[in-house]
XYZ file of C-alpha atoms in Angstrom:
762
model
C 26.174 -6.581 2.388
C 23.887 -8.063 5.046
C 23.869 -11.808 5.499
C 20.216 -12.292 4.526
C 18.339 -10.569 1.699
C 16.936 -7.157 2.550
C 13.791 -7.865 0.536
C 11.760 -10.712 2.025
C 8.542 -10.557 0.028
C 5.785 -13.174 0.366
C 5.025 -15.441 -2.605
C 1.984 -13.427 -3.651
C 4.282 -10.422 -4.193
C 6.883 -12.293 -6.232
C 6.453 -9.824 -9.123
C 7.847 -7.084 -6.889
C 10.996 -9.133 -6.318
C 12.030 -8.576 -9.945
C 15.715 -7.619 -9.871
C 15.065 -4.700 -12.204
C 12.718 -3.165 -9.645
C 14.818 -3.560 -6.511
C 18.489 -3.702 -7.632
C 19.136 -0.023 -6.892
C 17.571 -0.391 -3.437
C 19.604 -3.500 -2.618
C 22.803 -1.668 -3.459
C 21.809 1.403 -1.483
C 20.742 -0.620 1.561
C 24.129 -2.367 1.520
C 25.814 1.032 1.752
C 23.447 2.044 4.578
C 24.269 -1.161 6.445
C 28.013 -0.487 6.259
C 27.551 3.129 7.347
C 25.350 2.121 10.286
C 27.868 -0.419 11.560
C 30.782 1.968 11.112
C 29.056 4.882 12.771
C 27.809 2.770 15.680
C 31.324 1.491 16.380
C 32.782 4.998 16.118
C 30.153 6.550 18.400
C 30.522 3.806 20.983
C 34.282 4.382 21.118
C 33.836 8.150 21.384
C 31.302 7.727 24.176
C 33.728 5.586 26.152
C 36.512 8.154 25.740
C 34.193 11.001 26.751
C 32.979 9.189 29.848
C 36.548 8.436 30.956
C 37.703 12.016 30.441
C 38.883 13.760 33.659
C 36.046 15.483 35.479
C 36.230 19.274 35.385
C 33.973 21.945 36.782
C 31.959 24.767 35.299
C 31.265 24.977 31.570
C 33.664 22.133 30.766
C 31.650 19.741 32.915
C 28.415 20.912 31.315
C 29.851 20.470 27.816
C 31.018 16.964 28.709
C 27.566 15.988 29.992
C 25.877 17.386 26.895
C 28.243 15.430 24.648
C 27.546 12.215 26.579
C 23.816 12.854 26.194
C 24.162 13.540 22.473
C 26.256 10.458 21.791
C 23.998 8.254 23.878
C 20.879 9.451 22.072
C 22.464 8.827 18.670
C 23.630 5.334 19.653
C 20.180 4.528 20.990
C 18.587 5.563 17.686
C 21.045 3.514 15.633
C 20.469 0.442 17.785
C 16.697 0.798 17.748
C 16.580 0.987 13.962
C 18.771 -0.698 11.404
C 17.969 -0.641 7.726
C 14.342 -0.044 8.688
C 15.355 3.517 9.496
C 14.727 4.085 5.768
C 11.141 5.167 5.157
C 11.175 5.374 1.388
C 12.697 7.058 -1.609
C 11.794 9.708 -4.154
C 12.988 9.955 -7.750
C 13.190 13.538 -9.090
C 11.596 14.228 -12.453
C 14.750 15.989 -13.676
C 16.715 12.745 -13.756
C 18.689 13.349 -10.566
C 19.603 10.308 -8.451
C 16.967 9.035 -6.014
C 16.843 10.497 -2.500
C 16.264 8.087 0.364
C 14.298 9.416 3.337
C 15.101 8.181 6.847
C 14.153 8.555 10.476
C 17.507 10.287 10.869
C 20.217 11.560 8.559
C 23.108 9.258 7.615
C 26.247 9.666 5.508
C 28.994 7.239 4.526
C 32.705 7.658 5.255
C 33.129 9.790 2.114
C 30.349 12.159 3.102
C 27.798 10.831 0.615
C 24.299 11.352 1.997
C 22.612 7.958 2.309
C 19.540 9.022 4.293
C 17.920 12.448 4.546
C 16.292 13.144 7.916
C 12.515 13.166 7.468
C 12.349 16.591 9.126
C 14.823 18.202 6.707
C 13.500 20.493 3.938
C 14.889 18.086 1.331
C 12.528 15.388 2.627
C 9.375 17.479 2.323
C 8.458 16.350 -1.229
C 8.326 12.737 -0.018
C 5.368 13.628 2.214
C 3.872 16.567 0.350
C 3.772 15.289 -3.250
C 0.330 14.561 -4.696
C -0.823 13.744 -8.203
C -2.132 17.296 -8.458
C 1.168 18.726 -7.187
C 4.048 16.226 -7.569
C 6.615 18.668 -6.159
C 9.099 17.885 -8.912
C 9.001 14.113 -8.404
C 8.714 11.377 -10.983
C 7.867 8.681 -8.440
C 7.744 7.799 -4.765
C 8.369 4.456 -3.091
C 7.300 3.567 0.454
C 8.595 0.516 2.318
C 6.830 -1.719 4.811
C 9.341 -3.286 7.180
C 9.130 -6.297 9.474
C 11.963 -7.843 11.418
C 14.471 -5.622 9.668
C 13.392 -6.806 6.199
C 11.230 -5.212 3.501
C 7.958 -7.156 3.525
C 6.265 -4.995 0.921
C 6.684 -1.723 -0.917
C 4.471 0.543 -2.969
C 5.254 2.878 -5.824
C 3.368 5.954 -6.950
C 4.202 7.383 -10.364
C 3.635 11.094 -10.883
C 4.649 11.229 -14.536
C 3.796 9.107 -17.584
C 7.484 8.303 -18.027
C 7.710 6.900 -14.512
C 4.589 4.837 -15.030
C 6.068 3.351 -18.197
C 9.477 2.651 -16.708
C 8.553 -0.549 -14.906
C 7.585 0.995 -11.567
C 5.787 -1.528 -9.333
C 2.384 0.115 -9.281
C -0.447 -1.103 -7.033
C -4.182 -0.652 -7.057
C -3.915 1.401 -3.872
C -1.253 3.424 -2.142
C 0.830 2.255 0.788
C -1.157 4.409 3.110
C -4.578 3.125 2.092
C -3.317 -0.457 2.231
C -1.994 0.011 5.758
C -5.266 1.330 7.162
C -6.906 -2.055 7.377
C -4.097 -3.775 9.272
C -4.641 -4.969 12.840
C -4.174 -2.593 15.755
C -2.120 -3.164 18.881
C -2.253 -1.639 22.389
C 0.194 1.043 21.206
C -0.161 3.497 18.328
C 1.316 2.133 15.133
C 4.339 3.636 13.454
C 2.904 5.692 10.595
C 5.815 7.996 9.781
C 6.383 6.593 6.289
C 2.747 7.091 5.295
C 2.043 10.612 6.549
C -0.115 12.357 3.967
C 0.307 15.753 2.347
C -2.449 17.496 4.331
C -0.972 16.182 7.572
C 2.614 17.021 6.615
C 1.742 20.650 5.868
C 0.493 21.043 9.433
C 3.450 19.191 10.941
C 5.875 21.588 9.246
C 4.007 24.831 10.025
C 6.013 27.314 12.104
C 5.580 27.489 15.857
C 4.578 31.154 16.204
C 1.298 31.689 18.014
C -1.437 29.088 18.315
C -2.149 26.652 15.494
C -5.536 24.926 15.771
C -5.791 21.566 14.024
C -9.514 20.974 13.617
C -10.566 17.557 12.392
C -13.146 14.866 12.924
C -12.529 11.273 13.985
C -9.854 9.349 12.131
C -8.282 12.351 10.423
C -4.907 11.794 12.073
C -4.973 14.686 14.530
C -2.945 12.810 17.131
C -0.447 11.643 14.516
C -0.018 15.246 13.418
C 0.404 16.494 16.980
C 3.108 14.007 17.965
C 5.080 14.237 14.733
C 4.843 18.007 14.929
C 6.526 17.854 18.346
C 9.447 15.903 16.858
C 9.645 18.177 13.815
C 9.648 21.434 15.776
C 12.351 20.241 18.166
C 14.531 19.485 15.156
C 13.707 22.458 12.946
C 12.869 25.370 15.250
C 15.789 26.847 17.166
C 13.362 28.529 19.582
C 12.391 25.114 20.945
C 15.831 23.536 21.181
C 18.162 22.757 24.060
C 17.863 25.247 26.889
C 14.724 26.965 25.563
C 12.097 25.057 27.530
C 11.268 22.184 25.209
C 7.851 20.781 24.391
C 4.950 19.618 26.570
C 2.271 17.265 25.182
C -1.028 17.199 27.108
C -3.396 14.288 26.488
C -6.943 13.629 27.723
C -6.331 10.618 29.993
C -3.868 7.903 31.021
C -4.978 5.293 28.435
C -4.169 7.861 25.759
C -0.657 8.429 27.151
C -0.070 4.671 27.212
C -1.355 4.369 23.640
C 1.061 6.973 22.259
C 4.009 6.201 24.565
C 6.213 4.737 21.827
C 5.660 7.381 19.162
C 8.096 10.116 20.207
C 10.924 7.747 21.289
C 10.611 6.063 17.885
C 11.100 9.503 16.319
C 14.277 10.012 18.329
C 12.765 12.408 20.869
C 12.997 11.466 24.527
C 12.983 14.974 25.987
C 9.291 15.721 25.423
C 7.204 15.787 28.598
C 3.786 14.122 28.304
C 0.983 14.371 30.845
C -2.704 14.837 31.475
C -4.216 17.887 33.122
C -4.439 15.867 36.346
C -0.654 15.479 36.356
C -0.062 19.232 36.474
C -1.315 19.477 40.065
C -0.313 17.174 42.903
C -3.931 16.836 44.031
C -4.936 15.666 40.555
C -4.199 11.995 41.153
C -7.082 11.631 43.609
C -9.434 14.297 42.277
C -12.925 13.108 41.337
C -15.240 14.667 38.739
C -17.313 17.567 40.030
C -20.694 16.026 40.813
C -22.822 19.164 40.496
C -22.941 20.581 36.933
C -23.701 24.061 38.259
C -20.614 24.038 40.500
C -18.534 22.689 37.615
C -19.647 25.619 35.416
C -18.843 28.172 38.121
C -15.363 26.754 38.679
C -14.728 26.569 34.926
C -14.947 30.368 34.733
C -11.459 31.861 34.408
C -12.515 34.730 36.657
C -12.271 32.389 39.632
C -8.635 31.790 38.671
C -8.190 35.569 38.743
C -9.639 35.554 42.274
C -6.454 33.877 43.490
C -4.527 37.168 43.232
C -6.670 39.173 45.668
C -6.854 36.079 47.883
C -3.064 36.085 48.186
C -2.852 39.855 48.553
C -4.813 39.574 51.795
C -1.765 37.746 53.180
C 0.565 40.581 52.130
C -0.960 43.595 53.878
C 1.599 45.509 56.009
C 0.681 46.220 59.653
C -0.638 49.696 60.373
C 0.616 49.849 63.986
C 4.115 50.644 65.219
C 6.112 47.911 66.926
C 8.860 48.344 69.527
C 11.612 45.747 69.173
C 13.774 45.215 72.275
C 17.470 44.333 71.834
C 20.267 43.887 74.429
C 21.557 47.345 73.488
C 18.509 49.490 72.796
C 14.867 49.486 71.733
C 14.177 49.866 68.000
C 10.961 51.069 66.396
C 9.197 49.595 63.327
C 6.695 52.180 62.109
C 3.785 51.640 59.734
C 5.940 53.343 57.091
C 8.765 50.900 57.759
C 6.375 47.945 57.388
C 5.068 49.330 54.094
C 8.596 49.965 52.793
C 9.745 46.434 53.574
C 6.635 44.877 52.031
C 7.103 46.957 48.877
C 10.630 45.582 48.473
C 9.342 42.212 47.218
C 10.513 41.582 43.672
C 7.587 41.870 41.213
C 6.414 38.471 40.007
C 8.162 36.551 42.771
C 5.861 33.985 44.431
C 4.513 34.959 47.823
C 6.449 32.388 49.840
C 9.689 33.139 47.999
C 9.247 36.906 48.338
C 8.801 36.478 52.079
C 12.557 36.038 52.514
C 13.206 39.299 50.632
C 10.697 41.211 52.735
C 12.196 39.841 55.959
C 15.709 40.817 54.905
C 14.495 44.296 53.979
C 12.847 44.670 57.377
C 16.075 43.666 59.134
C 18.021 46.200 57.060
C 15.574 48.968 58.017
C 16.035 48.183 61.708
C 19.822 47.852 61.392
C 20.004 51.317 59.827
C 18.796 52.756 63.147
C 21.976 51.583 64.917
C 25.502 52.991 64.654
C 27.673 50.084 63.411
C 30.504 51.337 65.613
C 28.289 50.922 68.677
C 27.063 47.398 67.950
C 28.663 44.856 65.639
C 26.258 44.407 62.668
C 26.343 40.607 62.803
C 25.490 40.619 66.508
C 22.611 43.019 65.973
C 21.277 40.971 63.099
C 21.423 37.778 65.132
C 19.489 39.440 67.941
C 16.811 40.662 65.546
C 16.434 37.244 63.934
C 16.006 35.663 67.351
C 13.516 38.275 68.572
C 10.283 36.310 69.077
C 7.963 39.331 69.123
C 9.318 40.638 65.804
C 9.124 37.151 64.324
C 5.509 36.672 65.395
C 4.471 40.069 64.050
C 6.118 39.395 60.716
C 4.628 35.896 60.443
C 1.145 37.277 61.073
C 1.646 39.949 58.420
C 3.342 37.817 55.745
C 2.796 34.132 56.598
C 3.893 31.086 54.644
C 0.756 29.900 52.846
C -0.015 26.516 51.293
C -2.090 26.554 48.094
C -4.483 23.865 49.262
C -5.219 25.833 52.424
C -5.903 29.036 50.495
C -8.323 27.379 48.045
C -10.009 25.421 50.828
C -10.606 28.718 52.650
C -12.390 30.083 49.589
C -14.820 27.156 49.737
C -15.371 27.317 53.513
C -15.314 31.040 54.371
C -18.088 32.873 52.469
C -16.792 36.345 53.354
C -13.362 35.483 51.954
C -14.862 34.255 48.672
C -17.148 37.306 48.371
C -14.211 39.662 48.834
C -12.022 37.873 46.257
C -14.798 37.184 43.717
C -17.255 40.093 44.089
C -19.086 39.249 40.848
C -20.533 36.073 42.388
C -24.123 36.323 43.552
C -24.989 35.363 47.146
C -26.564 32.146 45.822
C -23.403 31.294 43.891
C -21.195 31.968 46.922
C -23.399 29.695 48.989
C -23.386 27.003 46.312
C -19.583 26.930 46.212
C -19.266 26.383 49.948
C -18.501 22.879 51.164
C -17.552 21.212 54.465
C -13.959 21.549 55.601
C -11.840 18.622 54.557
C -13.902 17.791 51.467
C -12.101 15.908 48.710
C -10.751 17.853 45.763
C -12.489 17.662 42.395
C -11.167 18.041 38.875
C -12.798 21.486 38.731
C -10.619 22.581 41.674
C -7.340 21.812 39.925
C -6.990 25.088 37.950
C -7.441 27.089 41.155
C -4.990 24.923 43.076
C -2.508 25.315 40.227
C -2.910 29.090 40.080
C -2.596 29.346 43.858
C 0.559 27.231 43.938
C 2.184 29.244 41.154
C 1.307 32.520 42.874
C 2.327 31.349 46.342
C 5.293 29.116 45.634
C 6.181 26.162 47.799
C 6.274 26.993 51.522
C 8.454 23.948 52.141
C 10.991 25.302 49.648
C 11.159 28.571 51.567
C 11.769 26.689 54.802
C 14.408 24.572 53.073
C 16.200 27.676 51.828
C 16.444 29.046 55.342
C 17.756 25.728 56.638
C 20.318 25.480 53.826
C 21.367 29.102 54.391
C 21.888 28.399 58.082
C 23.920 25.308 57.226
C 26.052 27.272 54.784
C 26.653 30.009 57.361
C 27.703 27.363 59.877
C 29.965 25.752 57.299
C 31.628 29.086 56.525
C 32.093 29.875 60.215
C 33.707 26.497 60.813
C 36.032 26.837 57.837
C 36.980 30.352 58.948
C 38.106 28.886 62.251
C 40.121 26.207 60.415
C 41.901 28.802 58.290
C 42.609 31.058 61.289
C 44.122 28.161 63.242
C 46.297 27.115 60.309
C 47.550 30.675 59.940
C 48.172 30.948 63.666
C 50.201 27.749 63.436
C 52.564 29.552 61.100
C 51.914 27.594 57.916
C 53.658 29.666 55.190
C 51.216 28.580 52.488
C 48.290 29.670 54.651
C 49.964 33.034 55.255
C 50.457 33.531 51.529
C 46.917 32.542 50.390
C 44.085 35.023 50.649
C 41.970 34.097 53.641
C 38.558 34.836 52.127
C 39.301 32.854 48.950
C 40.465 29.896 50.979
C 37.450 29.954 53.279
C 35.073 29.989 50.302
C 36.924 27.194 48.494
C 36.762 24.973 51.583
C 33.022 25.425 52.083
C 31.026 22.370 51.057
C 28.187 23.830 49.025
C 26.518 20.420 48.829
C 24.469 21.679 51.759
C 22.736 23.901 49.199
C 21.511 21.019 47.019
C 18.195 22.256 45.618
C 14.906 20.391 45.799
C 13.905 18.256 42.809
C 12.446 20.432 40.068
C 8.840 20.015 38.956
C 9.335 18.929 35.343
C 5.785 19.959 34.438
C 5.965 23.446 35.934
C 7.515 24.987 32.823
C 8.085 27.326 31.268
C 7.849 25.391 27.998
C 8.681 26.764 24.579
C 5.739 24.971 22.959
C 2.679 23.117 24.248
C 0.646 20.582 22.273
C -2.896 19.863 23.511
C -4.874 16.899 22.182
C -8.667 16.641 22.548
C -8.541 20.354 23.324
C -12.266 20.868 22.730
C -12.922 19.588 26.253
C -10.857 22.199 28.104
C -12.594 24.814 30.213
C -11.433 28.431 30.359
C -9.896 27.759 33.769
C -7.986 24.741 32.447
C -6.607 26.804 29.573
C -5.153 29.147 32.192
C -3.185 26.206 33.626
C -1.529 25.663 30.252
C -0.991 29.308 29.350
C 0.840 29.787 32.649
C 3.361 27.193 31.455
C 4.004 28.747 28.050
C 4.524 32.530 28.190
C 5.245 32.652 24.439
C 1.695 31.399 23.673
C 3.222 28.935 21.172
C 0.669 26.118 20.994
C -0.557 23.335 18.747
C -4.219 22.819 19.630
C -5.782 19.627 18.342
C -9.487 18.947 18.598
C -12.938 18.559 17.121
C -15.795 20.825 18.168
C -18.233 17.997 17.389
C -16.547 15.828 20.040
C -16.988 18.352 22.870
C -19.083 16.520 25.476
C -20.488 19.720 26.962
C -20.993 21.563 23.691
C -18.808 23.998 21.755
C -20.966 26.687 20.187
C -18.218 29.253 19.567
C -15.523 29.237 16.926
C -12.022 28.200 17.943
C -10.918 31.784 17.465
C -13.583 33.114 19.828
C -12.841 30.536 22.513
C -9.083 31.029 22.433
C -9.262 34.813 22.271
C -11.355 34.795 25.426
C -8.820 32.758 27.409
C -5.815 34.854 26.401
C -4.405 33.817 23.017
C -3.428 36.726 20.803
C -2.554 34.988 17.523
C -4.621 32.041 16.292
C -4.383 30.162 12.991
C -6.601 27.253 11.994
C -6.020 24.241 9.747
C -8.652 21.631 8.936
C -8.378 17.894 8.331
C -11.381 16.514 6.470
C -10.289 13.020 5.369
C -11.074 10.091 7.664
C -8.241 7.582 7.294
C -9.333 5.327 10.174
C -13.068 4.695 10.227
C -14.630 2.601 7.436
C -17.414 4.140 5.391
C -19.871 1.557 6.756
C -19.300 2.793 10.308
C -19.368 6.483 9.393
C -22.694 5.999 7.614
C -24.154 4.960 10.987
C -22.242 7.504 13.081
C -22.881 10.649 11.027
C -26.659 10.859 11.671
C -26.002 10.413 15.406
C -23.898 13.564 15.664
C -25.750 15.623 13.072
C -28.975 15.227 15.042
C -27.342 17.113 17.913
C -24.785 19.274 16.059
C -25.985 19.938 12.485
C -22.780 21.767 11.468
C -20.405 19.093 12.805
C -17.180 18.641 10.808
C -17.840 15.018 9.825
C -14.881 13.778 7.771
C -15.174 11.680 4.635
C -13.937 8.104 4.896
C -11.620 7.045 2.087
C -12.018 3.306 2.444
C -14.608 0.609 2.941
C -14.162 -2.484 5.118
C -16.983 -4.429 3.500
C -18.314 -5.222 7.003
C -21.764 -3.927 7.871
C -22.498 -2.609 11.347
C -23.922 -5.467 13.397
C -26.703 -5.054 15.944
C -27.810 -7.428 18.664
C -28.628 -7.826 22.338
C -26.422 -7.506 25.410
C -26.660 -11.235 25.944
C -24.588 -11.737 22.785
C -21.543 -9.909 24.153
C -19.534 -12.992 24.975
C -20.378 -14.648 21.655
C -19.302 -11.530 19.750
C -15.935 -11.407 21.515
C -15.381 -15.148 21.314
C -16.126 -15.266 17.580
C -13.906 -12.291 16.843
C -10.960 -13.590 18.878
C -11.216 -16.974 17.177
C -11.245 -15.377 13.737
C -8.476 -12.834 14.325
C -5.037 -13.836 15.554
C -4.061 -10.189 15.895
C -5.756 -6.934 16.782
C -7.469 -5.338 19.771
C -11.146 -5.187 20.674
C -12.839 -2.721 22.988
C -16.126 -2.926 24.846
C -17.439 0.601 25.441
C -20.117 1.088 28.060
C -21.644 3.848 30.140
C -19.652 5.235 33.059
C -22.038 3.591 35.537
C -21.218 0.226 34.029
C -24.562 -0.432 32.369
C -25.231 -4.153 32.415
C -21.969 -4.677 34.291
C -23.122 -2.238 36.992
C -19.521 -1.331 37.839
C -19.286 0.979 40.816
C -16.307 2.835 39.341
C -14.363 2.334 36.137
C -12.403 5.605 36.147
C -10.713 4.811 32.848
C -9.096 1.652 34.073
C -8.035 -0.873 31.463
C -10.204 -3.973 31.762
C -8.640 -7.012 30.130
C -11.711 -9.082 30.955
C -10.054 -10.345 34.081
C -7.931 -7.542 35.458
C -8.600 -3.840 35.940
C -5.304 -2.064 36.600
C -4.399 -4.777 39.081
C -7.879 -5.254 40.557
C -9.279 -8.763 40.066
C -12.669 -9.042 38.433
C -14.224 -10.930 41.318
C -16.204 -8.263 43.088
C -13.052 -6.730 44.529
C -11.476 -3.325 44.119
C -11.462 -1.743 40.671
C -9.509 1.533 40.585
C -10.687 2.166 44.117
C -14.313 1.398 43.307
C -16.215 -1.823 43.974
C -18.052 -4.019 41.508
C -21.503 -4.085 43.056
C -23.911 -6.855 42.127
C -22.283 -7.232 38.724
C -24.533 -9.122 36.348
C -24.150 -11.074 33.094
C -20.519 -10.620 32.125
C -19.270 -10.765 35.702
C -21.066 -14.061 36.276
C -19.490 -15.500 33.144
C -16.098 -14.209 34.212
C -16.486 -16.223 37.404
C -17.984 -19.392 35.980
C -16.019 -19.732 32.747
C -12.521 -18.934 33.888
C -10.919 -20.581 30.882
C -12.256 -18.228 28.238
C -11.787 -15.053 30.257
C -8.335 -16.161 31.383
C -7.305 -16.537 27.752
C -8.644 -13.079 27.006
C -6.812 -11.587 29.988
C -3.546 -13.252 29.011
C -3.801 -11.960 25.469
C -4.545 -8.386 26.569
C -6.627 -8.079 23.440
C -9.913 -6.907 24.944
C -10.385 -3.665 26.809
C -13.402 -2.149 28.527
C -13.625 1.636 28.603
C -16.170 4.411 28.847
C -16.770 6.726 25.885
C -14.752 9.418 27.663
C -11.697 7.229 28.270
C -11.871 5.699 24.787
C -11.436 9.135 23.232
C -8.267 9.403 21.154
C -7.858 5.620 20.871
C -8.641 3.116 18.110
C -9.532 -0.572 17.987
C -10.169 -3.224 15.331
C -13.457 -4.251 16.926
C -15.661 -1.909 18.946
C -18.661 -3.252 20.857
C -21.085 -0.641 22.182
C -23.032 -1.934 25.179
C -26.387 -0.220 25.728
C -25.424 3.064 24.018
C -28.757 4.578 25.046
C -27.321 4.694 28.581
C -24.634 7.132 27.419
C -26.991 10.003 28.113
C -29.232 12.553 26.397
C -28.618 15.796 24.538
C -25.240 16.832 23.215
C -23.254 14.862 25.794
C -25.013 11.588 24.963
C -24.778 12.162 21.210
C -21.085 13.020 21.419
C -20.350 9.949 23.543
C -22.126 7.662 21.058
C -20.385 9.310 18.098
C -16.956 9.069 19.732
C -17.497 5.440 20.722
C -18.671 4.388 17.265
C -15.785 6.052 15.463
C -13.093 4.215 17.473
C -13.603 1.226 15.133
C -11.070 0.653 12.369
C -12.843 -2.420 11.008
C -15.919 -3.724 12.814
C -18.641 -2.087 14.917
C -21.186 -4.055 16.949
C -24.033 -2.328 18.801
C -25.715 -4.313 21.587
C -28.942 -2.927 23.016
């Protein structure tokens, strides 16, 4: 039994503390507590023994490392969660004992199951049961934990008998009650309150592409992240050694917002990133300034143009070449060039295949010489050192850097016309730019495709250096062995010379370069805010998941540049072969008062928008005012709310703040990603002639300092606020968000970030 009571209910919930209602839970939690302590001690001891075990090579070493990883992960989960690992319980209608659902499975020393892992089939009724379909349950109880104690719990009775048995019923479910609670800078833990419509999507199989279509507040992101954890647990095709899962979000604030979700679900192997992160040039890439150029580069056909662009660097010479050696002249004919070039392994990147082609060319030349006349290793060394042969080969099959290849497309019109013949002369001219121009976001898919097709030229150079080092190491060790044998050492005479030479070689010289963790291939890819992706960007993701196993989360009504097709049409065009679609139509986040204002905004631009129905009301009407009231609005809200996060959403050009560049930085009314709000650098931009709020930030340091210290106010653009949620949202000059579909979408997205209060300042 724990030292303090498990149930720590506030006075207003004293009725729920009735012993008759919680006695069974208290007893069960005591058993869980004992099992947790016992298992933690046992695992810690086993980990110590495993770590101290003698180091061995090969499979034994791999098995040892995997066991250390497994034990460490389990210990970390047990230490992160105590009794609060229990999400809730279900009572079967057939009179069977209650089943307790947990973040992980747990049994006592006798093998009695104390917690059923939430991802296990036995846990499904806990999430899937509804009053229309109770899934064989009499009742369900959900716990709200705080500080390792139960602060509240809610019961739902699915049968008349359960309702009459003393179950602690409430006017609203646990989930509805939790919606109005204050937000924090990180996504809340919502595992215990996942709803039936969400759970069905989470547990769907991983074959093909599953589109999760839903409007604001429907829990799309919750579904996506919990689906990642579920599939890693339940689908053997995604497990250890099969590639794992990649989660792609829209921007860095989103990744920060959801950073705790997967670790809290016991998954630390999932890679998360934005599209920028997939390409090394992405960190500094700016948006494409010309909409016409952006549309041209969004076309997947330009990605296809990378193949013929590379092929131009793989054309065999058509002239014969005489290669002089100390013994004789050798001839490389056009046929020999073609044969060596054809030896490249299909699918091997250009820079990697170069080594194969070179070796094939050397073999063709060596075949012209009688091995009895010239020692093969001497001939090969002479050929490798032949400068004329080396220059000819380098001209015919050079090492190529992806950035150079793509830059050539934008600076050499003839090259672009040859690789993309469908472009009109005007389009070719429009795509040209001065040499050395900065990369844009629209360039990233082409850079990615080029790098995947070419490979890393530095890696090819490294391989040659490592191979030379290994050859030198082997030659040195051969000399050591020969000298030991010459010295008459009996052991050396007995041992096989070749085996000994190989065993003495230090293969550390072959240490590979660090792997690109985002290069793939992945077994499953999850894409949030997927409605924004261009055809070219989809190619970046498809290249990383050959199985085409995707979870695609988005809302056509939130596509800033319009989305007139169906999901099926869009995905079929970019290369998906099997597409299923599931819809979420219940808005769990945005109050009805806010949605009543937001719905006409989006319907005016997109009449068939999937606008979800809010299931709760905050009782707070949307407030309207002037920009001059911004500080008063924030000050009043902060004074009235000890918890929660507010967000000021303004146009990308800063609006009244006239920010030179925001770039998605997090503005805590005092600091922007390390830049001080004093006219200095802000994400590389400069605050130019900032007006009202900037002046106040300078003159009233006390208030803004308090805000900055609390980290409770953020300033974002509509684009960088996408996917996030805040208790208070203040829209500053929303008419500056733009016209047409883009402006309507930005206003709709910004308005629906509010979980409680929306203020619009004109």
